[in-house]
mmCIF file of C-alpha atoms in Angstrom:
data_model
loop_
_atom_site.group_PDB
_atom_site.id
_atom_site.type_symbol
_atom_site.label_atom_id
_atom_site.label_comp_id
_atom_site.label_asym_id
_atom_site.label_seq_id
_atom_site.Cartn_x
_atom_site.Cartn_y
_atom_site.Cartn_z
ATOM 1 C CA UNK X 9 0.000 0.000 0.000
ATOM 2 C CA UNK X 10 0.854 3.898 -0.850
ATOM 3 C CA UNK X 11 1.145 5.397 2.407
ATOM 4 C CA UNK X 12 1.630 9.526 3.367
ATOM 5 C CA UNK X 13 2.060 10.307 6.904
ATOM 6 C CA UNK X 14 1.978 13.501 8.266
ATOM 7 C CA UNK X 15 2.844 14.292 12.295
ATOM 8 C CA UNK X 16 2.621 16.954 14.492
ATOM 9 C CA UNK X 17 4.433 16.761 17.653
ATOM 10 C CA UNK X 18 6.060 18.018 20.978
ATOM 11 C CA UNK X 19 9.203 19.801 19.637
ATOM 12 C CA UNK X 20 10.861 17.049 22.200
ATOM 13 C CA UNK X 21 9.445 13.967 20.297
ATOM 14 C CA UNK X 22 10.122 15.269 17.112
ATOM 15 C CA UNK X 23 13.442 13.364 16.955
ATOM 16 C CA UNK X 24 12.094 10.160 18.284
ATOM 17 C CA UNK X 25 9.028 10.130 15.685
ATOM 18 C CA UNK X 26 11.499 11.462 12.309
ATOM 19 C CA UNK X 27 14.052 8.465 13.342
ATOM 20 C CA UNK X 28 10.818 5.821 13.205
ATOM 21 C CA UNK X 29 9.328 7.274 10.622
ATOM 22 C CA UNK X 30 12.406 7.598 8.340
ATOM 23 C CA UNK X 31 12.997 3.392 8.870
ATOM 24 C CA UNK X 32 9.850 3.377 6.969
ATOM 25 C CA UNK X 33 9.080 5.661 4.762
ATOM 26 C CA UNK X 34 10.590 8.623 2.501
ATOM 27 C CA UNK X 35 11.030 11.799 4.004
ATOM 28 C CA UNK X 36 8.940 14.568 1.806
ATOM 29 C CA UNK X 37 9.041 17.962 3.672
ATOM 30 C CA UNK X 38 9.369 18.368 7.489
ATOM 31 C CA UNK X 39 6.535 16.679 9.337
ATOM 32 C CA UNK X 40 5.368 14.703 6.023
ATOM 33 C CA UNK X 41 6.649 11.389 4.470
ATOM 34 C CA UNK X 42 5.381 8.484 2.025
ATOM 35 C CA UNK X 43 6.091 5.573 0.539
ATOM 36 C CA UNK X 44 5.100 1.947 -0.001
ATOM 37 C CA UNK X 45 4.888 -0.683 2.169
ATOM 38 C CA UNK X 46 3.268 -3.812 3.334
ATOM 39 C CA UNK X 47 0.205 -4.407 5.577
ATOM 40 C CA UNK X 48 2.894 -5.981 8.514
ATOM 41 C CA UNK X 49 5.256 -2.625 8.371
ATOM 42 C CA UNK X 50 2.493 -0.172 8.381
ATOM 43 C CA UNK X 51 1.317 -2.121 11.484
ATOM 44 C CA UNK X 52 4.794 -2.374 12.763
ATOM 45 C CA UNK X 53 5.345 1.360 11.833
ATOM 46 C CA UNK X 54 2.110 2.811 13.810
ATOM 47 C CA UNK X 55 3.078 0.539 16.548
ATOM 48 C CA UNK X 56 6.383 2.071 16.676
ATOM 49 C CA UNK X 57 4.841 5.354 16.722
ATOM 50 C CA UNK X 58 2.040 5.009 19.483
ATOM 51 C CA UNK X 59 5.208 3.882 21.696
ATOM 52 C CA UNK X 60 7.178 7.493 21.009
ATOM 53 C CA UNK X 61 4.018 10.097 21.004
ATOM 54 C CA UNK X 62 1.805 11.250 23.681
ATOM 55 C CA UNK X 63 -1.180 10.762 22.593
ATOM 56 C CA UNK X 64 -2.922 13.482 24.636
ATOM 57 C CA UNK X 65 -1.259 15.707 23.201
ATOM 58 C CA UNK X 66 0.576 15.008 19.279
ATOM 59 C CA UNK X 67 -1.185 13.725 16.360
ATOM 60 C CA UNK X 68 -0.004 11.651 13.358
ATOM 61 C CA UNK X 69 -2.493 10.966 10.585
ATOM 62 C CA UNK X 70 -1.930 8.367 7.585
ATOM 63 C CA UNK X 71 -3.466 8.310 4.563
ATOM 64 C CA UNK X 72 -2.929 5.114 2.332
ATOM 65 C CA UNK X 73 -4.031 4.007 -1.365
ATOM 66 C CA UNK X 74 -3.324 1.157 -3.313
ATOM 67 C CA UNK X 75 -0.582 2.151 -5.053
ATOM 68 C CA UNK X 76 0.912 5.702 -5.745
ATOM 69 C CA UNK X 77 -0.064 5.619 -9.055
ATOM 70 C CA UNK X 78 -3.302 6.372 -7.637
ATOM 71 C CA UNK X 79 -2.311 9.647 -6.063
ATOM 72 C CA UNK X 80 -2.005 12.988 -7.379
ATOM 73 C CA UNK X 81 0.582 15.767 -5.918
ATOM 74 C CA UNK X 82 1.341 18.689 -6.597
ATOM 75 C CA UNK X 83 4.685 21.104 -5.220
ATOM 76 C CA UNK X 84 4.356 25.087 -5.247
ATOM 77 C CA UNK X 85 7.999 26.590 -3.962
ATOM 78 C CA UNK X 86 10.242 24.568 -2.706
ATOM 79 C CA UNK X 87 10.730 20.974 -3.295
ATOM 80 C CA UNK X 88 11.399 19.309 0.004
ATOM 81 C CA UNK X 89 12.668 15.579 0.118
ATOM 82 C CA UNK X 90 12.032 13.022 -2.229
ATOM 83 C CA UNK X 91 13.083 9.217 -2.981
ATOM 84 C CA UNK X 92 15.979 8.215 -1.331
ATOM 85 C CA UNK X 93 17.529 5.174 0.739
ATOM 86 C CA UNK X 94 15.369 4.683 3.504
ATOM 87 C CA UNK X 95 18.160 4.415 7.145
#
């Protein structure tokens, strides 16, 4: 599955969630990332995640499709990111 994640956390978890995230996915632009990946990671990466953020308080939202061929972007400005090897 296509997934895009984009967080919003305490400037103190920041670090914990962009090293979890980044063992998944392809960083975009600052709180946003995508990229593909099975059923298991996606479970493994929220897991991951609920474990680092404070859930009273930071908020990570996923959107997934089938494949990215089924999502449109678009970039105005700068373009942040991009494909590259995942740590």
């Amino acid at each position: 599955m296509f997934v895009i994640l984009v967080y919003d956390t305490a400037a103190e978890r920041n670090p914990k969630v962009l090293k979890t995230c980044r063992k998944y996915l392809h960083w975009t632009q600052r709180s946003v990332f995508q990229g593909e990946l099975s059923a298991a990671q996606y479970r493994a990466l929220m897991a991951a995640l609920d474990s680092v953020i404070d859930p009273t308080y930071d908020s990570i939202v996923t959107y997934t499709a089938r494949s990215p061929d089924m999502v449109e972007s678009a970039t105005l400005g700068v373009a942040l990111g991009g494909p590259v090897d995942i740590l």
